[in-house]
Tab-separated table of C-alpha atoms and ligand atoms in Angstrom:
chain	number	residue	atom	x	y	z
T	1	MET	CA	-32.007	4.861	-18.546
T	2	LYS	CA	-33.769	6.544	-15.643
T	3	THR	CA	-32.460	9.115	-13.218
T	4	GLN	CA	-32.443	8.983	-9.432
T	5	GLN	CA	-33.630	11.941	-7.345
T	6	SER	CA	-30.019	12.637	-6.532
T	7	SER	CA	-29.534	13.088	-10.329
T	8	ILE	CA	-27.336	9.999	-10.458
T	9	PRO	CA	-28.397	7.884	-13.433
T	10	ILE	CA	-29.112	4.226	-12.848
T	11	PHE	CA	-29.610	1.533	-15.428
T	12	GLN	CA	-32.686	-0.545	-16.031
T	13	ARG	CA	-32.410	-4.083	-14.737
T	14	ASP	CA	-32.039	-5.611	-18.232
T	15	VAL	CA	-29.199	-3.215	-19.045
T	16	ILE	CA	-27.415	-4.179	-15.845
T	17	GLN	CA	-27.777	-7.838	-16.825
T	18	LYS	CA	-26.210	-7.091	-20.204
T	19	ILE	CA	-23.339	-5.167	-18.618
T	20	ARG	CA	-22.646	-8.118	-16.311
T	21	HIS	CA	-22.838	-10.591	-19.177
T	22	HIS	CA	-20.519	-8.654	-21.531
T	23	LEU	CA	-18.027	-7.814	-18.812
T	24	LEU	CA	-17.789	-11.374	-17.495
T	25	ALA	CA	-17.383	-12.769	-21.027
T	26	TRP	CA	-14.597	-10.255	-21.713
T	27	TYR	CA	-12.887	-11.060	-18.391
T	28	GLU	CA	-12.953	-14.764	-19.126
T	29	ILE	CA	-10.714	-14.302	-22.152
T	30	SER	CA	-8.821	-11.095	-21.263
T	31	GLN	CA	-7.782	-11.457	-17.640
T	32	ARG	CA	-4.091	-11.366	-16.858
T	33	ASP	CA	-2.393	-14.444	-15.528
T	34	LEU	CA	-1.653	-13.241	-11.980
T	35	PRO	CA	-0.436	-15.510	-9.167
T	36	TRP	CA	-3.370	-14.774	-6.841
T	37	ARG	CA	-5.869	-15.652	-9.561
T	38	LYS	CA	-4.696	-19.259	-9.644
T	39	THR	CA	-6.365	-19.957	-6.312
T	40	LYS	CA	-9.609	-19.625	-4.388
T	41	ASN	CA	-7.670	-19.741	-1.128
T	42	PRO	CA	-9.079	-16.838	0.924
T	43	TYR	CA	-5.762	-16.163	2.674
T	44	SER	CA	-3.880	-15.765	-0.651
T	45	ILE	CA	-6.627	-13.547	-2.029
T	46	TRP	CA	-6.577	-11.416	1.113
T	47	VAL	CA	-2.776	-11.024	1.079
T	48	SER	CA	-2.885	-10.000	-2.584
T	49	GLU	CA	-5.650	-7.447	-2.003
T	50	VAL	CA	-3.758	-5.909	0.929
T	51	MET	CA	-0.568	-5.667	-1.122
T	52	LEU	CA	-2.386	-4.199	-4.114
T	53	GLN	CA	-3.733	-1.275	-2.098
T	54	GLN	CA	-1.507	1.672	-3.075
T	55	THR	CA	0.799	-0.654	-5.045
T	56	ARG	CA	1.009	-1.513	-8.735
T	57	VAL	CA	0.459	-5.114	-9.831
T	58	ILE	CA	3.931	-5.435	-11.344
T	59	THR	CA	5.532	-4.312	-8.057
T	60	ALA	CA	3.310	-6.508	-5.907
T	61	ILE	CA	3.942	-9.819	-7.737
T	62	PRO	CA	7.451	-10.634	-6.394
T	63	TYR	CA	6.466	-9.469	-2.907
T	64	PHE	CA	3.385	-11.677	-3.009
T	65	GLU	CA	5.388	-14.712	-4.113
T	66	ARG	CA	8.063	-14.261	-1.419
T	67	PHE	CA	5.446	-13.601	1.248
T	68	MET	CA	3.401	-16.693	0.367
T	69	GLU	CA	6.512	-18.844	0.367
T	70	ALA	CA	7.463	-17.627	3.851
T	71	PHE	CA	3.909	-17.574	5.234
T	72	PRO	CA	1.764	-20.004	3.235
T	73	ASN	CA	-1.232	-19.781	5.570
T	74	VAL	CA	-2.843	-17.868	8.411
T	75	GLU	CA	-1.114	-19.938	11.104
T	76	ALA	CA	2.348	-19.426	9.618
T	77	LEU	CA	1.896	-15.662	9.515
T	78	ALA	CA	0.297	-15.550	12.967
T	79	LYS	CA	3.214	-17.260	14.653
T	80	SER	CA	5.955	-15.293	12.881
T	81	GLY	CA	7.855	-12.504	14.620
T	82	SER	CA	6.960	-9.003	13.439
T	83	GLN	CA	10.491	-8.315	12.190
T	84	LYS	CA	10.320	-11.150	9.683
T	85	VAL	CA	6.959	-9.866	8.455
T	86	LEU	CA	8.300	-6.327	8.035
T	87	LYS	CA	11.457	-7.622	6.317
T	88	LEU	CA	9.310	-9.321	3.679
T	89	TRP	CA	7.311	-6.100	3.275
T	90	GLU	CA	10.459	-3.957	3.086
T	91	GLY	CA	10.260	-1.462	0.229
T	92	LEU	CA	6.524	-1.961	-0.376
T	93	GLY	CA	5.606	0.961	1.898
T	94	TYR	CA	2.480	1.550	3.996
T	95	TYR	CA	3.818	-0.792	6.660
T	96	ALA	CA	0.639	-0.550	8.739
T	97	ARG	CA	-0.820	-2.905	6.122
T	98	ALA	CA	1.690	-5.608	7.108
T	99	ARG	CA	1.348	-4.976	10.831
T	100	ASN	CA	-2.454	-5.181	10.627
T	101	LEU	CA	-2.424	-8.307	8.464
T	102	HIS	CA	-0.138	-9.938	11.007
T	103	LYS	CA	-2.393	-8.895	13.922
T	104	ALA	CA	-5.505	-10.024	12.036
T	105	CYS	CA	-4.043	-13.500	11.456
T	106	GLN	CA	-3.207	-13.790	15.160
T	107	MET	CA	-6.805	-12.828	15.924
T	108	ILE	CA	-8.127	-15.418	13.441
T	109	VAL	CA	-6.076	-18.131	15.149
T	110	SER	CA	-7.171	-17.131	18.650
T	111	GLU	CA	-10.834	-16.293	17.932
T	112	TYR	CA	-11.806	-18.281	14.833
T	113	GLY	CA	-9.678	-21.424	15.229
T	114	GLY	CA	-7.555	-20.394	12.226
T	115	ASN	CA	-10.521	-20.110	9.829
T	116	ILE	CA	-10.923	-16.801	8.026
T	117	PRO	CA	-14.422	-15.463	8.775
T	118	GLU	CA	-16.620	-15.761	5.695
T	119	THR	CA	-19.188	-13.082	6.344
T	120	TYR	CA	-18.586	-9.472	5.373
T	121	GLU	CA	-19.544	-8.317	8.881
T	122	ASN	CA	-17.047	-10.552	10.714
T	123	PHE	CA	-14.261	-10.118	8.184
T	124	ARG	CA	-14.716	-6.328	8.300
T	125	GLN	CA	-13.972	-6.379	12.067
T	126	LEU	CA	-10.385	-7.584	11.561
T	127	PRO	CA	-7.536	-5.075	11.981
T	128	GLY	CA	-6.759	-3.133	8.806
T	129	VAL	CA	-9.836	-4.407	6.939
T	130	GLY	CA	-11.861	-1.586	5.414
T	131	ASP	CA	-14.927	-1.691	3.202
T	132	TYR	CA	-13.043	-2.324	-0.007
T	133	ILE	CA	-10.902	-5.233	1.289
T	134	ALA	CA	-13.914	-6.828	3.015
T	135	CYS	CA	-16.021	-6.645	-0.169
T	136	ALA	CA	-13.216	-7.829	-2.443
T	137	VAL	CA	-12.099	-10.777	-0.299
T	138	THR	CA	-15.535	-12.050	0.727
T	139	SER	CA	-16.823	-11.825	-2.854
T	140	ILE	CA	-13.800	-13.453	-4.515
T	141	ALA	CA	-13.090	-16.085	-1.858
T	142	PHE	CA	-16.571	-16.819	-0.517
T	143	GLY	CA	-18.926	-15.709	-3.300
T	144	LYS	CA	-20.626	-13.042	-1.200
T	145	VAL	CA	-22.625	-10.513	-3.219
T	146	ARG	CA	-20.553	-7.442	-2.391
T	147	GLY	CA	-19.526	-4.855	-4.974
T	148	ALA	CA	-15.933	-3.740	-4.422
T	149	ALA	CA	-14.969	-0.199	-5.440
T	150	ASP	CA	-11.216	0.379	-5.637
T	151	ALA	CA	-9.673	3.253	-7.640
T	152	ASN	CA	-9.969	1.375	-10.959
T	153	VAL	CA	-13.585	0.445	-10.331
T	154	LYS	CA	-14.517	3.980	-9.262
T	155	ARG	CA	-13.110	5.308	-12.515
T	156	VAL	CA	-15.144	2.808	-14.565
T	157	ILE	CA	-18.302	3.619	-12.595
T	158	ALA	CA	-17.769	7.379	-12.880
T	159	ARG	CA	-17.568	7.054	-16.670
T	160	LEU	CA	-20.183	4.374	-17.123
T	161	LEU	CA	-22.734	6.425	-15.175
T	162	CYS	CA	-21.345	9.871	-15.995
T	163	LEU	CA	-20.998	10.642	-12.287
T	164	ASP	CA	-19.856	14.176	-11.697
T	165	LEU	CA	-18.335	13.318	-8.319
T	166	PRO	CA	-14.674	13.495	-7.351
T	167	VAL	CA	-13.203	10.007	-7.041
T	168	ASN	CA	-10.478	11.058	-4.612
T	169	THR	CA	-12.563	12.111	-1.633
T	170	THR	CA	-13.908	9.957	1.165
T	171	SER	CA	-17.255	11.755	0.994
T	172	SER	CA	-18.008	10.218	-2.426
T	173	ASN	CA	-17.101	6.674	-1.333
T	174	ALA	CA	-20.643	5.797	-0.288
T	175	VAL	CA	-22.018	6.667	-3.735
T	176	PHE	CA	-19.405	4.601	-5.589
T	177	GLN	CA	-19.925	1.752	-3.143
T	178	ARG	CA	-23.689	1.887	-3.711
T	179	GLU	CA	-23.280	1.827	-7.496
T	180	ALA	CA	-20.767	-1.039	-7.301
T	181	GLN	CA	-23.280	-2.954	-5.204
T	182	ALA	CA	-26.052	-2.295	-7.734
T	183	LEU	CA	-23.894	-3.511	-10.607
T	184	VAL	CA	-22.207	-6.561	-9.104
T	185	SER	CA	-23.256	-9.923	-10.520
T	186	ARG	CA	-25.493	-11.906	-8.186
T	187	LYS	CA	-24.282	-15.180	-9.686
T	188	ASP	CA	-20.544	-14.573	-9.777
T	189	PRO	CA	-19.718	-11.497	-7.689
T	190	GLY	CA	-16.034	-12.347	-7.285
T	191	ALA	CA	-15.379	-12.655	-11.021
T	192	PHE	CA	-17.457	-9.545	-11.692
T	193	ASN	CA	-15.488	-7.443	-9.199
T	194	GLN	CA	-12.225	-8.643	-10.689
T	195	ALA	CA	-13.549	-7.937	-14.172
T	196	MET	CA	-14.348	-4.347	-13.202
T	197	MET	CA	-10.864	-3.932	-11.700
T	198	GLU	CA	-9.292	-5.470	-14.798
T	199	LEU	CA	-11.305	-3.245	-17.123
T	200	GLY	CA	-10.093	-0.199	-15.186
T	201	ALA	CA	-6.498	-1.429	-15.280
T	202	LEU	CA	-6.341	-2.528	-18.928
T	203	VAL	CA	-8.990	-0.613	-20.901
T	204	CYS	CA	-10.636	2.213	-18.980
T	205	SER	CA	-7.286	3.791	-18.142
T	206	PRO	CA	-7.019	7.175	-16.412
T	207	SER	CA	-5.877	9.387	-19.290
T	208	GLU	CA	-6.833	7.684	-22.557
T	209	PRO	CA	-9.419	4.937	-22.189
T	210	SER	CA	-9.477	2.440	-25.072
T	211	CYS	CA	-13.218	2.747	-25.577
T	212	THR	CA	-13.207	0.998	-28.945
T	213	LYS	CA	-11.929	-2.137	-27.183
T	214	CYS	CA	-14.309	-1.841	-24.259
T	215	PRO	CA	-16.846	-4.663	-23.861
T	216	ILE	CA	-19.417	-2.341	-22.285
T	217	SER	CA	-18.933	0.785	-24.424
T	218	LYS	CA	-22.479	0.649	-25.773
T	219	PHE	CA	-23.781	1.142	-22.222
T	220	CYS	CA	-21.247	3.799	-21.238
T	221	THR	CA	-22.807	7.196	-20.657
T	222	ALA	CA	-19.533	9.135	-20.754
T	223	PHE	CA	-18.598	7.458	-24.047
T	224	SER	CA	-21.889	8.288	-25.724
T	225	ALA	CA	-21.751	11.857	-24.346
T	226	GLY	CA	-18.120	12.354	-25.457
T	227	LYS	CA	-17.078	12.999	-21.850
T	228	THR	CA	-14.518	10.280	-21.233
T	229	ALA	CA	-11.670	12.795	-21.090
T	230	GLU	CA	-13.462	14.888	-18.451
T	231	LEU	CA	-14.267	11.990	-16.165
T	232	PRO	CA	-13.602	10.934	-13.524
T	233	ARG	CA	-13.453	14.239	-11.725
T	234	ARG	CA	-10.656	14.610	-9.193
T	235	LEU	CA	-10.142	17.305	-6.606
T	236	PRO	CA	-6.700	18.883	-7.071
T	237	LYS	CA	-4.077	17.400	-4.781
T	238	LYS	CA	-2.818	19.587	-1.972
T	239	LYS	CA	0.766	20.666	-2.381
T	240	VAL	CA	2.884	18.411	-0.188
T	241	PRO	CA	5.612	19.967	1.981
T	242	THR	CA	9.259	18.961	1.695
T	243	HIS	CA	11.157	18.304	4.928
T	244	HIS	CA	14.913	18.590	5.154
T	245	ILE	CA	16.302	15.664	7.142
T	246	ALA	CA	19.824	14.895	8.364
T	247	VAL	CA	20.863	11.303	9.062
T	248	GLY	CA	24.078	9.920	10.528
T	249	VAL	CA	25.701	6.568	9.782
T	250	ILE	CA	27.747	6.178	12.947
T	251	GLN	CA	30.808	4.004	12.500
T	252	HIS	CA	32.609	2.434	15.424
T	253	GLY	CA	35.296	0.047	14.224
T	254	LYS	CA	33.547	-2.298	11.803
T	255	LYS	CA	30.132	-1.724	13.353
T	256	LEU	CA	27.342	0.704	12.445
T	257	LEU	CA	24.638	1.941	14.782
T	258	ILE	CA	21.020	1.348	13.800
T	259	THR	CA	17.933	2.186	15.823
T	260	LYS	CA	14.406	0.809	15.817
T	261	ARG	CA	11.307	2.983	15.444
T	262	LYS	CA	8.437	2.590	17.872
T	263	PRO	CA	5.992	-0.137	16.811
T	264	ASP	CA	3.138	2.051	15.562
T	265	GLY	CA	2.811	5.080	13.314
T	266	LEU	CA	4.724	5.944	10.164
T	267	LEU	CA	7.333	3.254	9.388
T	268	GLY	CA	6.552	1.672	12.775
T	269	GLY	CA	8.829	-1.207	13.787
T	270	LEU	CA	11.392	-0.538	11.048
T	271	TRP	CA	15.088	0.073	11.638
T	272	GLU	CA	16.924	3.183	10.507
T	273	PHE	CA	19.987	5.341	11.041
T	274	PRO	CA	19.508	8.043	13.659
T	275	GLY	CA	18.599	11.525	12.486
T	276	GLY	CA	15.779	14.017	12.184
T	277	LYS	CA	14.590	17.359	10.861
T	278	VAL	CA	17.022	20.173	10.133
T	279	GLU	CA	15.861	23.247	12.066
T	280	LYS	CA	15.758	26.765	10.614
T	281	LYS	CA	19.179	28.451	10.529
T	282	GLU	CA	20.877	25.122	11.208
T	283	GLY	CA	23.317	23.355	8.893
T	284	ALA	CA	22.487	19.747	7.982
T	285	ASP	CA	25.737	18.558	9.587
T	286	GLN	CA	24.874	20.427	12.810
T	287	ALA	CA	21.397	18.909	12.753
T	288	CYS	CA	22.922	15.470	12.283
T	289	VAL	CA	25.162	15.872	15.354
T	290	ARG	CA	22.290	17.305	17.437
T	291	GLU	CA	19.763	14.638	16.392
T	292	ILE	CA	22.213	11.820	17.091
T	293	PHE	CA	22.792	13.207	20.579
T	294	GLU	CA	19.065	13.733	21.254
T	295	GLU	CA	18.030	10.293	19.990
T	296	THR	CA	20.936	8.157	21.225
T	297	GLY	CA	22.861	10.145	23.847
T	298	LEU	CA	26.071	9.776	21.787
T	299	ARG	CA	28.335	12.645	20.739
T	300	VAL	CA	30.029	12.366	17.338
T	301	LYS	CA	33.156	14.301	16.452
T	302	ASN	CA	33.484	13.745	12.701
T	303	CYS	CA	30.603	14.231	10.307
T	304	GLU	CA	31.341	13.790	6.616
T	305	PHE	CA	28.733	14.245	3.873
T	306	LEU	CA	27.915	11.003	2.034
T	307	THR	CA	24.937	11.717	-0.208
T	308	ARG	CA	21.559	13.387	-0.583
T	309	ILE	CA	18.449	11.201	-0.990
T	310	ARG	CA	15.031	12.368	-2.149
T	311	HIS	CA	11.970	10.358	-1.284
T	312	ALA	CA	8.214	10.947	-1.488
T	313	TYR	CA	5.697	9.771	1.087
T	314	THR	CA	1.937	10.237	0.684
T	315	HIS	CA	1.666	13.544	2.527
T	316	PHE	CA	5.199	14.921	2.344
T	317	ARG	CA	8.551	14.610	0.654
T	318	ILE	CA	11.979	14.445	2.223
T	319	GLU	CA	15.395	15.617	1.202
T	320	MET	CA	17.734	13.575	3.321
T	321	ASP	CA	21.369	14.534	3.787
T	322	VAL	CA	23.357	11.519	4.910
T	323	PHE	CA	26.626	11.822	6.831
T	324	MET	CA	29.276	9.307	7.831
T	325	CYS	CA	29.933	9.945	11.525
T	326	SER	CA	32.734	8.744	13.768
T	327	GLY	CA	34.651	9.677	16.903
T	328	ILE	CA	31.879	8.792	19.322
T	329	SER	CA	31.772	9.516	23.023
T	330	GLY	CA	29.127	9.054	25.695
T	331	LYS	CA	26.773	6.207	26.536
T	332	ILE	CA	23.709	5.131	24.586
T	333	CYS	CA	20.515	6.492	26.113
T	334	LEU	CA	17.579	6.255	23.680
T	335	ASP	CA	14.936	8.954	23.370
T	336	GLY	CA	12.489	8.162	20.569
T	337	PRO	CA	13.837	4.888	19.209
T	338	VAL	CA	12.861	1.774	21.168
T	339	ASP	CA	15.938	-0.363	20.486
T	340	TYR	CA	19.383	-0.274	18.912
T	341	ARG	CA	22.047	-2.594	17.491
T	342	TRP	CA	25.677	-2.300	16.486
T	343	VAL	CA	25.892	-4.293	13.254
T	344	THR	CA	28.335	-4.917	10.428
T	345	ARG	CA	27.566	-3.647	6.954
T	346	GLU	CA	26.660	-7.214	5.901
T	347	GLN	CA	24.223	-7.632	8.796
T	348	LEU	CA	22.175	-4.630	7.654
T	349	SER	CA	20.315	-6.890	5.234
T	350	ASP	CA	18.889	-8.868	8.184
T	351	PHE	CA	16.827	-5.866	9.307
T	352	PRO	CA	13.788	-4.167	7.709
T	353	PHE	CA	14.562	-0.576	6.676
T	354	PRO	CA	12.438	2.191	5.139
T	355	LYS	CA	12.958	2.704	1.423
T	356	ALA	CA	14.718	6.057	1.920
T	357	ASN	CA	17.416	4.253	3.965
T	358	LEU	CA	17.658	1.447	1.404
T	359	LYS	CA	18.539	4.061	-1.206
T	360	PHE	CA	21.804	5.037	0.500
T	361	ILE	CA	22.826	1.780	2.246
T	362	PRO	CA	24.717	0.548	-0.862
T	363	LEU	CA	26.798	3.764	-0.733
T	364	ILE	CA	28.060	3.182	2.815
T	365	PRO	CA	31.790	2.487	2.501
T	366	ASP	CA	33.183	-0.753	3.845
T	367	ASN	CA	35.243	-0.034	6.933
T	368	LYS	CA	37.728	-2.885	6.651
K	401	LIG	FE1	-14.307	3.315	-19.874
K	401	LIG	FE2	-14.518	3.922	-22.449
K	401	LIG	FE3	-15.479	1.605	-21.515
K	401	LIG	FE4	-16.675	3.874	-20.913
K	401	LIG	S1	-16.454	3.003	-22.947
K	401	LIG	S2	-16.206	2.223	-19.500
K	401	LIG	S3	-14.931	5.259	-20.729
K	401	LIG	S4	-13.330	2.255	-21.574
């Protein structure tokens, strides 16, 4: 092995060939039987890669199957309404992924005649498509020689090359991307990228890699140096704040009031029950009454505690106190939400809600 000026080790060409050969042979017999691996259809591969960002395989599978049934191709997704798209994404989180995929398909129909662009450069221009997705999709679907470095692949690379770089910072992305590009098979880049991802998922796991079962252990620098437990290096996560939220389920006869969030930003386009942050020195029930008035213009007289929900987002957590509210007065005048509906309890399932709301919806009593 030789060492680059930057002190990052790189392998000799013949060693890289052996790594490719051993990894591809292992992948051939060890790969999991996943629905998106049964096809070379670029749209299916793209949908799966988008879903798998920030989501575990086991969680993504049923979402992928429902999504593909509803939207089997680019045209079907492009012509769907955004609410149907969000409903099928409900609970998967990171809803910008769904909104961007939808927009990208509309762009493909209008600018590419419905054909997914095959080059990395054109595909990379689509909404929501970053380096990783562009490399993964164009290599798997179109055989482009692009190394794809997701979290699993970065971990394998960090250990294989003994890279003392944190894997969880954007500043190290370029290095991992460069190494992935150096390693990727020129003959079968799609299978090689998937093999690297699969090795990271099944063998080179974060805490205890199964090095004795690893097809490339004899080339692994961390393994030979006894450093697999130290690598990859991660910068410590920042402590995330917890926000106290109050939410009101407003009942009026058999109907409940739901409001729609503005189309962009966190949870954009989803429906929810009105509410917001509890201010300092304010009770959650007072905050609930105040937030309902500020967001909807309605006054509520009765506010009865229903439950407390805890939920974690990427950069913060929430503790959400939920109240059943009734005795309304005033006229609806929205400030914040962009739409509202009065719906029955049964009709709630027609609308896409954030996961935190889905946690308490089953607890809402039937007002018969
Ligand atoms: Fe990962 Fe161990 Fe294989 Fe190295 S030998 S790539 S640490 S599983």
